[in-house]
CSV table of C-alpha atoms and ligand atoms in Angstrom, one decimal:
chain,number,residue,atom,x,y,z
A,21,MET,CA,-7.2,-10.8,2.4
A,22,LYS,CA,-7.2,-7.5,4.4
A,23,ALA,CA,-9.3,-4.6,3.5
A,24,TYR,CA,-6.3,-2.3,3.4
A,25,PRO,CA,-2.9,-3.3,2.1
A,26,ILE,CA,0.2,-3.4,4.3
A,27,TYR,CA,1.8,0.0,4.2
A,28,LEU,CA,5.4,0.0,3.1
A,29,ASP,CA,5.4,3.3,1.3
A,30,HIS,CA,6.7,5.7,4.0
A,31,ASN,CA,8.8,7.7,1.5
A,32,ALA,CA,5.6,8.8,-0.2
A,33,THR,CA,4.1,9.9,3.1
A,34,THR,CA,3.8,8.9,6.8
A,35,PRO,CA,0.7,8.9,9.0
A,36,CYS,CA,0.4,11.9,11.2
A,37,HIS,CA,1.6,10.8,14.7
A,38,ALA,CA,-1.1,10.9,17.4
A,39,SER,CA,1.1,13.2,19.6
A,40,VAL,CA,1.6,15.5,16.6
A,41,LEU,CA,-2.2,15.7,16.0
A,42,ASP,CA,-2.8,16.4,19.7
A,43,GLU,CA,-0.4,19.2,19.7
A,44,MET,CA,-2.0,20.7,16.6
A,45,LEU,CA,-5.7,20.5,17.5
A,46,PRO,CA,-6.0,23.5,19.9
A,47,TYR,CA,-4.6,25.7,17.2
A,48,PHE,CA,-7.6,25.1,15.0
A,49,ARG,CA,-10.2,26.4,17.5
A,50,THR,CA,-9.1,27.7,20.9
A,51,HIS,CA,-5.8,29.3,19.7
A,52,PHE,CA,-7.0,30.2,16.2
A,53,GLY,CA,-5.3,33.6,16.1
A,54,ASN,CA,-3.3,35.0,13.1
A,55,ALA,CA,0.4,34.9,14.0
A,56,SER,CA,0.8,38.3,12.5
A,57,SER,CA,-1.9,39.9,14.7
A,58,SER,CA,0.6,41.6,16.9
A,59,HIS,CA,-1.9,43.8,18.9
A,60,HIS,CA,-3.8,41.2,20.9
A,61,PRO,CA,-3.3,37.9,22.7
A,62,TYR,CA,-4.9,35.7,20.0
A,63,GLY,CA,-2.0,36.7,17.7
A,64,TRP,CA,0.6,36.5,20.5
A,65,ILE,CA,-0.3,32.9,21.4
A,66,ALA,CA,-0.2,31.9,17.7
A,67,GLU,CA,3.1,33.7,17.2
A,68,GLU,CA,4.6,32.1,20.2
A,69,ALA,CA,3.6,28.6,19.0
A,70,VAL,CA,5.2,29.4,15.6
A,71,GLU,CA,8.4,30.5,17.2
A,72,THR,CA,8.5,27.4,19.4
A,73,ALA,CA,8.1,25.3,16.3
A,74,ARG,CA,10.8,27.2,14.5
A,75,GLU,CA,13.2,26.3,17.4
A,76,GLN,CA,12.2,22.7,17.3
A,77,VAL,CA,12.9,22.4,13.5
A,78,ALA,CA,16.1,24.3,13.9
A,79,GLU,CA,17.2,22.0,16.7
A,80,LEU,CA,16.6,18.9,14.6
A,81,ILE,CA,19.0,20.1,11.9
A,82,GLY,CA,21.5,22.0,14.0
A,83,ALA,CA,20.4,25.4,12.7
A,84,GLN,CA,19.4,28.6,14.4
A,85,SER,CA,15.7,29.4,14.5
A,86,LYS,CA,16.1,32.6,12.5
A,87,GLU,CA,17.4,30.4,9.6
A,88,ILE,CA,14.1,28.6,9.2
A,89,VAL,CA,11.5,29.8,6.7
A,90,PHE,CA,8.1,28.1,6.9
A,91,THR,CA,6.5,27.0,3.6
A,92,SER,CA,3.6,24.9,2.3
A,93,GLY,CA,5.9,21.9,1.9
A,94,ALA,CA,9.1,20.9,0.3
A,95,THR,CA,8.0,21.5,-3.3
A,96,GLU,CA,7.5,25.2,-2.4
A,97,ALA,CA,10.8,25.2,-0.4
A,98,ASN,CA,12.6,23.7,-3.4
A,99,ASN,CA,11.1,26.4,-5.7
A,100,LEU,CA,12.0,29.2,-3.3
A,101,ALA,CA,15.5,28.0,-2.9
A,102,ILE,CA,16.2,27.5,-6.6
A,103,ARG,CA,14.3,30.3,-8.2
A,104,GLY,CA,15.0,32.6,-5.2
A,105,VAL,CA,18.8,32.2,-5.6
A,106,ALA,CA,18.7,32.2,-9.4
A,107,PHE,CA,16.8,35.4,-9.7
A,108,ALA,CA,18.6,37.1,-6.9
A,109,GLN,CA,22.0,36.3,-8.5
A,110,LYS,CA,21.2,36.7,-12.1
A,111,GLU,CA,23.7,39.6,-12.4
A,112,LYS,CA,26.4,37.3,-11.1
A,113,GLY,CA,25.7,34.3,-13.4
A,114,ASN,CA,23.1,32.2,-15.1
A,115,HIS,CA,24.4,28.6,-14.7
A,116,LEU,CA,23.0,26.1,-12.3
A,117,ILE,CA,24.1,22.5,-11.7
A,118,THR,CA,21.9,19.6,-10.6
A,119,LEU,CA,21.7,15.8,-10.8
A,120,GLU,CA,19.6,13.7,-13.2
A,121,THR,CA,18.2,11.8,-10.2
A,122,GLU,CA,16.7,14.7,-8.4
A,123,HIS,CA,13.0,14.9,-7.4
A,124,SER,CA,10.7,16.5,-10.0
A,125,ALA,CA,10.3,19.5,-7.6
A,126,VAL,CA,13.9,20.3,-8.5
A,127,LEU,CA,14.1,19.0,-12.1
A,128,ASP,CA,10.9,20.8,-13.2
A,129,THR,CA,11.9,24.0,-11.5
A,130,MET,CA,15.3,23.8,-13.3
A,131,LYS,CA,13.5,23.2,-16.6
A,132,ALA,CA,11.4,26.2,-16.1
A,133,LEU,CA,14.4,28.3,-15.3
A,134,SER,CA,16.1,27.1,-18.5
A,135,GLN,CA,13.2,28.6,-20.4
A,136,GLN,CA,13.9,31.9,-18.7
A,137,GLY,CA,17.5,32.5,-19.7
A,138,PHE,CA,19.3,30.2,-17.3
A,139,GLU,CA,21.5,27.4,-18.3
A,140,VAL,CA,21.3,24.1,-16.4
A,141,SER,CA,23.8,21.2,-16.3
A,142,TYR,CA,22.2,17.9,-15.4
A,143,LEU,CA,24.9,15.6,-14.1
A,144,PRO,CA,24.6,11.9,-14.9
A,145,VAL,CA,25.1,9.4,-12.1
A,146,ASN,CA,27.0,6.1,-11.9
A,147,ALA,CA,25.2,2.7,-12.1
A,148,ASP,CA,24.9,2.7,-8.3
A,149,GLY,CA,23.3,6.2,-8.2
A,150,THR,CA,26.4,8.0,-6.9
A,151,VAL,CA,27.8,11.1,-8.6
A,152,SER,CA,31.4,11.6,-9.4
A,153,LEU,CA,32.9,14.5,-7.4
A,154,GLU,CA,35.4,15.0,-10.2
A,155,LEU,CA,32.6,15.5,-12.6
A,156,VAL,CA,31.0,18.0,-10.3
A,157,LYS,CA,34.3,19.9,-10.0
A,158,ARG,CA,34.7,20.0,-13.8
A,159,THR,CA,31.2,21.3,-14.3
A,160,PHE,CA,31.7,24.5,-12.3
A,161,ARG,CA,32.1,27.6,-14.5
A,162,ASN,CA,32.8,31.2,-13.8
A,163,ASN,CA,29.1,32.0,-14.1
A,164,THR,CA,27.8,29.1,-11.9
A,165,ILE,CA,25.5,30.3,-9.1
A,166,LEU,CA,24.0,27.2,-7.6
A,167,LEU,CA,24.7,23.5,-7.1
A,168,ALA,CA,21.5,21.5,-6.2
A,169,ALA,CA,22.0,17.9,-5.1
A,170,MET,CA,19.6,16.0,-2.9
A,171,TYR,CA,20.7,14.7,0.5
A,172,ALA,CA,19.1,11.2,0.1
A,173,ASN,CA,17.3,9.8,-2.9
A,174,ASN,CA,13.6,9.2,-2.5
A,175,GLU,CA,13.6,6.1,-4.7
A,176,THR,CA,16.8,4.3,-3.7
A,177,GLY,CA,17.6,5.8,-0.3
A,178,LEU,CA,21.1,6.5,-1.5
A,179,ILE,CA,22.8,9.2,0.6
A,180,HIS,CA,24.9,11.7,-1.3
A,181,PRO,CA,28.1,13.1,0.2
A,182,VAL,CA,26.6,16.5,0.9
A,183,ARG,CA,29.5,17.6,3.0
A,184,GLU,CA,31.9,17.1,0.1
A,185,LEU,CA,29.5,18.6,-2.3
A,186,ALA,CA,29.0,21.7,-0.1
A,187,ALA,CA,32.8,22.1,0.3
A,188,LEU,CA,33.3,21.9,-3.5
A,189,ALA,CA,30.6,24.5,-4.1
A,190,ARG,CA,32.1,26.8,-1.5
A,191,GLU,CA,35.6,26.4,-3.1
A,192,HIS,CA,34.1,27.6,-6.3
A,193,GLY,CA,32.2,30.5,-4.8
A,194,VAL,CA,28.9,28.7,-5.6
A,195,LEU,CA,25.9,28.3,-3.3
A,196,PHE,CA,24.9,24.7,-2.3
A,197,PHE,CA,21.2,23.7,-1.9
A,198,THR,CA,20.1,20.2,-0.8
A,199,ASP,CA,16.7,18.7,-0.9
A,200,GLY,CA,16.7,17.2,2.6
A,201,VAL,CA,13.2,15.8,2.5
A,202,GLN,CA,14.0,12.1,2.8
A,203,ALA,CA,17.0,12.5,5.2
A,204,VAL,CA,15.7,14.9,7.8
A,205,GLY,CA,14.3,13.0,10.7
A,206,LYS,CA,15.7,9.7,9.5
A,207,ILE,CA,19.5,10.1,9.9
A,208,PRO,CA,21.6,12.7,11.7
A,209,VAL,CA,21.5,16.0,9.8
A,210,ASP,CA,23.6,18.9,10.8
A,211,VAL,CA,23.5,21.9,8.5
A,212,GLY,CA,26.5,23.6,10.2
A,213,GLU,CA,28.7,20.5,10.0
A,214,SER,CA,27.7,19.7,6.5
A,215,GLY,CA,28.2,23.3,5.3
A,216,MET,CA,25.1,23.6,3.1
A,217,ASP,CA,23.7,27.0,2.4
A,218,LEU,CA,20.0,26.0,1.8
A,219,MET,CA,18.0,22.9,2.6
A,220,SER,CA,14.4,21.9,2.2
A,221,LEU,CA,12.3,19.6,4.5
A,222,SER,CA,8.7,18.4,4.7
A,223,ALA,CA,6.5,17.6,7.7
A,224,HIS,CA,4.5,14.7,6.1
A,225,LYS,CA,7.6,12.6,5.5
A,226,MET,CA,8.3,12.5,9.2
A,227,TYR,CA,5.0,11.8,10.9
A,228,GLY,CA,3.8,15.4,10.6
A,229,PRO,CA,0.9,16.9,8.7
A,230,LYS,CA,0.7,17.4,4.9
A,231,GLY,CA,1.0,20.8,3.4
A,232,VAL,CA,3.8,22.3,5.6
A,233,GLY,CA,7.5,22.3,5.3
A,234,ALA,CA,10.5,24.6,5.6
A,235,LEU,CA,13.5,26.0,4.0
A,236,TYR,CA,16.8,26.3,5.9
A,237,LEU,CA,18.6,29.4,4.8
A,238,ARG,CA,22.1,30.0,6.3
A,239,LYS,CA,22.3,33.3,8.0
A,240,SER,CA,26.0,33.6,8.7
A,241,LYS,CA,28.3,35.3,6.2
A,242,PRO,CA,28.5,35.4,3.2
A,243,HIS,CA,24.9,36.5,2.9
A,244,ILE,CA,22.6,34.4,0.8
A,245,PRO,CA,20.7,36.4,-1.7
A,246,LEU,CA,17.2,35.1,-2.1
A,247,GLU,CA,14.3,36.7,-4.0
A,248,ALA,CA,10.9,36.0,-2.5
A,249,GLN,CA,8.6,33.9,-4.8
A,250,ILE,CA,5.4,34.7,-3.0
A,251,THR,CA,4.9,38.4,-2.2
A,252,GLY,CA,2.2,40.0,0.0
A,253,GLY,CA,2.0,40.6,3.7
A,254,GLY,CA,5.8,40.2,4.3
A,255,GLN,CA,5.5,37.3,6.7
A,256,GLU,CA,8.7,35.2,7.3
A,257,THR,CA,10.7,38.5,7.2
A,258,GLY,CA,9.5,39.0,3.6
A,259,ARG,CA,10.9,35.8,2.3
A,260,ARG,CA,7.5,34.0,2.1
A,261,SER,CA,4.3,36.0,2.4
A,262,GLY,CA,1.0,34.5,3.3
A,263,THR,CA,-0.8,34.0,6.6
A,264,LEU,CA,1.1,31.3,8.5
A,265,ASN,CA,-0.5,27.8,8.7
A,266,VAL,CA,-0.2,27.8,12.5
A,267,PRO,CA,-1.6,24.3,13.2
A,268,GLY,CA,0.5,22.9,10.5
A,269,ILE,CA,3.6,24.6,11.7
A,270,VAL,CA,2.9,23.5,15.3
A,271,GLY,CA,2.6,19.9,13.8
A,272,LEU,CA,5.9,20.3,12.0
A,273,GLY,CA,7.6,21.5,15.2
A,274,LYS,CA,6.2,18.5,17.2
A,275,ALA,CA,7.2,16.1,14.4
A,276,ALA,CA,10.8,17.5,14.5
A,277,ASP,CA,10.8,17.1,18.3
A,278,LEU,CA,9.6,13.5,17.9
A,279,ALA,CA,12.2,12.7,15.3
A,280,LEU,CA,15.0,14.1,17.4
A,281,ASN,CA,14.0,11.7,20.2
A,282,GLU,CA,13.2,8.7,18.1
A,283,PHE,CA,15.0,8.6,14.8
A,284,GLN,CA,18.0,6.6,16.1
A,285,GLU,CA,15.9,3.9,17.7
A,286,ASP,CA,13.7,3.8,14.5
A,287,ALA,CA,16.8,3.6,12.3
A,288,ASN,CA,18.3,0.7,14.2
A,289,ARG,CA,15.1,-1.3,14.2
A,290,LEU,CA,14.1,-0.5,10.6
A,291,SER,CA,17.5,-1.3,9.1
A,292,ALA,CA,17.4,-4.8,10.7
A,293,LEU,CA,13.9,-5.2,9.2
A,294,ARG,CA,15.0,-3.9,5.8
A,295,ASP,CA,17.9,-6.4,5.8
A,296,LYS,CA,15.5,-9.2,6.6
A,297,LEU,CA,13.2,-8.0,3.7
A,298,GLU,CA,16.1,-7.9,1.3
A,299,ALA,CA,17.4,-11.4,2.4
A,300,GLY,CA,13.9,-12.8,1.7
A,301,LEU,CA,13.5,-11.1,-1.7
A,302,LEU,CA,16.9,-11.6,-3.1
A,303,GLU,CA,16.3,-15.3,-3.1
A,304,ILE,CA,14.0,-14.7,-6.0
A,305,GLU,CA,15.7,-15.4,-9.3
A,306,GLY,CA,16.5,-12.2,-11.2
A,307,SER,CA,16.2,-9.9,-8.3
A,308,GLN,CA,18.7,-7.1,-7.6
A,309,ILE,CA,19.0,-4.1,-5.2
A,310,ASN,CA,19.3,-0.8,-7.0
A,311,GLY,CA,21.6,1.9,-5.6
A,312,SER,CA,24.8,1.7,-3.6
A,313,THR,CA,24.3,-0.1,-0.3
A,314,ASP,CA,27.4,1.6,1.2
A,315,SER,CA,25.6,4.8,2.2
A,316,ARG,CA,21.8,4.3,2.3
A,317,LEU,CA,18.8,5.4,4.4
A,318,PRO,CA,18.1,2.7,7.0
A,319,HIS,CA,14.5,2.1,6.0
A,320,VAL,CA,14.6,2.1,2.2
A,321,SER,CA,15.1,-0.7,-0.3
A,322,ASN,CA,14.7,-0.6,-4.1
A,323,ILE,CA,14.5,-4.0,-5.7
A,324,SER,CA,14.1,-5.0,-9.4
A,325,PHE,CA,12.7,-8.3,-10.5
A,326,LYS,CA,14.0,-9.0,-14.0
A,327,GLY,CA,12.0,-10.9,-16.5
A,328,ILE,CA,8.4,-10.2,-15.3
A,329,PRO,CA,5.9,-7.7,-16.6
A,330,GLY,CA,6.3,-4.7,-14.4
A,331,LYS,CA,2.9,-3.1,-14.6
A,332,ALA,CA,1.0,-6.4,-14.0
A,333,PHE,CA,3.4,-7.1,-11.1
A,334,LEU,CA,2.7,-3.7,-9.4
A,335,ILE,CA,-1.1,-4.0,-9.9
A,336,ARG,CA,-1.1,-7.4,-8.3
A,337,ILE,CA,1.3,-6.4,-5.5
A,338,ASN,CA,-0.7,-3.3,-4.6
A,339,LYS,CA,-3.7,-5.3,-3.7
A,340,PHE,CA,-2.0,-6.5,-0.6
A,341,LEU,CA,1.1,-4.3,-0.3
A,342,ALA,CA,1.2,-0.5,-0.6
A,343,VAL,CA,4.6,0.0,-2.2
A,344,SER,CA,5.5,2.1,-5.2
A,345,SER,CA,7.6,1.6,-8.3
A,346,GLY,CA,9.2,5.1,-8.1
A,347,ALA,CA,8.3,8.4,-6.6
A,348,ALA,CA,4.7,8.8,-5.5
A,349,CYS,CA,4.1,11.6,-8.0
A,350,SER,CA,5.3,9.5,-10.9
A,351,SER,CA,3.7,6.2,-9.9
A,352,ILE,CA,0.6,7.2,-11.8
A,353,THR,CA,2.4,7.4,-15.1
A,354,ASP,CA,3.4,4.4,-17.2
A,355,LYS,CA,6.9,5.7,-17.7
A,356,PRO,CA,9.9,4.0,-16.0
A,357,SER,CA,11.5,5.9,-13.1
A,358,HIS,CA,13.9,8.6,-14.3
A,359,VAL,CA,16.1,7.8,-11.4
A,360,LEU,CA,16.5,4.1,-12.4
A,361,SER,CA,16.9,5.1,-16.1
A,362,ALA,CA,19.6,7.5,-15.1
A,363,MET,CA,21.3,4.6,-13.3
A,364,GLY,CA,21.2,2.6,-16.6
A,365,LEU,CA,18.4,0.2,-16.0
A,366,ASP,CA,16.5,-0.8,-19.1
A,367,ALA,CA,12.8,0.2,-19.2
A,368,ASP,CA,11.4,-3.3,-18.5
A,369,THR,CA,13.6,-3.8,-15.4
A,370,ALA,CA,12.9,-0.3,-14.2
A,371,MET,CA,9.1,-1.0,-14.5
A,372,ALA,CA,9.5,-4.3,-12.6
A,373,THR,CA,10.8,-2.6,-9.6
A,374,LEU,CA,9.4,-2.1,-6.1
A,375,ARG,CA,10.4,0.6,-3.7
A,376,PHE,CA,9.9,-0.5,-0.1
A,377,SER,CA,10.1,2.2,2.6
A,378,LEU,CA,9.6,1.1,6.1
A,379,GLY,CA,8.3,3.1,9.1
A,380,LYS,CA,7.2,3.2,12.7
A,381,SER,CA,4.3,0.7,12.0
A,382,THR,CA,6.5,-1.9,10.3
A,383,THR,CA,6.9,-5.1,12.3
A,384,ASP,CA,8.6,-8.5,11.8
A,385,LYS,CA,5.2,-9.9,10.8
A,386,VAL,CA,4.7,-7.2,8.2
A,387,ILE,CA,8.0,-8.0,6.6
A,388,GLU,CA,7.3,-11.7,6.7
A,389,ASP,CA,3.9,-11.2,5.1
A,390,ALA,CA,5.5,-8.9,2.5
A,391,ILE,CA,8.2,-11.4,1.5
A,392,ALA,CA,5.7,-14.2,1.2
A,393,PHE,CA,3.3,-12.2,-0.9
A,394,VAL,CA,5.9,-10.8,-3.3
A,395,ARG,CA,7.3,-14.3,-3.8
A,396,GLU,CA,3.8,-15.7,-4.5
A,397,VAL,CA,3.0,-13.0,-7.1
A,398,HIS,CA,6.4,-13.3,-8.7
A,399,LYS,CA,6.0,-17.0,-9.0
A,400,ASP,CA,2.6,-16.7,-10.6
A,401,LEU,CA,3.7,-14.1,-13.1
A,402,ARG,CA,6.9,-15.9,-13.9
A,403,TYR,CA,4.9,-19.0,-14.5
A,404,SER,CA,2.4,-17.3,-16.7
A,405,SER,CA,5.1,-15.5,-18.7
A,406,VAL,CA,7.1,-18.7,-19.2
A,407,SER,CA,4.1,-20.7,-20.1
A,408,LYS,CA,2.9,-18.2,-22.8
B,12,PLP,C1,13.0,14.2,-2.3
B,12,PLP,C2,11.7,14.9,-2.3
B,12,PLP,N1,11.6,16.2,-2.5
B,12,PLP,C3,10.5,16.9,-2.5
B,12,PLP,C4,9.3,16.3,-2.3
B,12,PLP,C5,8.0,17.1,-2.2
B,12,PLP,O1,7.7,17.4,-0.9
B,12,PLP,P1,6.2,17.9,-0.5
B,12,PLP,O2,5.3,16.8,-0.7
B,12,PLP,O3,6.3,18.4,0.9
B,12,PLP,O4,5.9,19.0,-1.5
B,12,PLP,C6,9.3,14.9,-2.0
B,12,PLP,C7,8.0,14.2,-1.8
B,12,PLP,O5,7.6,13.3,-2.5
B,12,PLP,C8,10.5,14.2,-2.1
B,12,PLP,O6,10.5,12.9,-1.9
């Protein structure tokens, strides 16, 4: 047995790519300036690096560089988008719409807002994780100010029809925000073509460093009102104060550049490996893929194994295979995934579920070993639960 398990949990985080780290290193020591120090070369060099990164991020998502606001990650970007729009528009209305299957960075922010005078509609999803556009349409009210629906689900990989959702929101005079964390750098994302108003992204999900992300904020008319959530020195044109994390931002820029050049090749390779993994695991009795396979991220598979004790399964699996049963932040709890529950899975089946997310380091051999190991553990548990 290996000292470290095989890593198939790239939706939780990805390793920082060597070329990303190389790009970042000089900004810790040689070019350590504060990007806001506008009176000397230390500041100019840092500022130039930040602006280059802004262009790299913008290019990856089809935006203009002035539409990018750097943050400490997607959790902050989600907070800035949702709270920022809600508070800036509270005279206009107090109703927000989201999906039951959003990440906790969206759901918990909505929950907090509902304790501050806002009303939130949480839309249910179908058994395959999709949302009914008719239902979305029916949920808009005169006082609706924001529709928040993620681009791709972190647990199932399901890709939502963001273009249609953005169009519906626009028709109703409502802003559309999408959590783009799992989609950006994995599939083609073009904010202009999709028509979203705001989108969050995170460096560490695409081979960049942890603790840095960005919010895309559409600049063209109509103007998007946004109330800053962190005030202070007025960085990021007042939308997010705080000394910029220059090495992190440089890393995010390089990761965006890398993704632009490599995502298609990665997607082709990983979807073939994902199919191989699924073919191998679906031979297990009682196994099923969760989430629609019609429109899915190429590197994600969410599989339930009915009839075995979920917790024991995950503990045994994790000795050799780093996968999760849901989002990384909820894996530590004993509760079934809220995403799978919203899709109608019973608690036992939801607990006996593995989320596989493949990445650059995934090879044929990794997949073969993973299949063999899951089968072995499943057989053992199946045998012991039947023989009890
Ligand atoms: C869909 C989604 N949104 C937001 C986040 C939070 O991102 P960050 O770790 O950059 O705060 C994650 C990370 O798990 C995610 O998967």
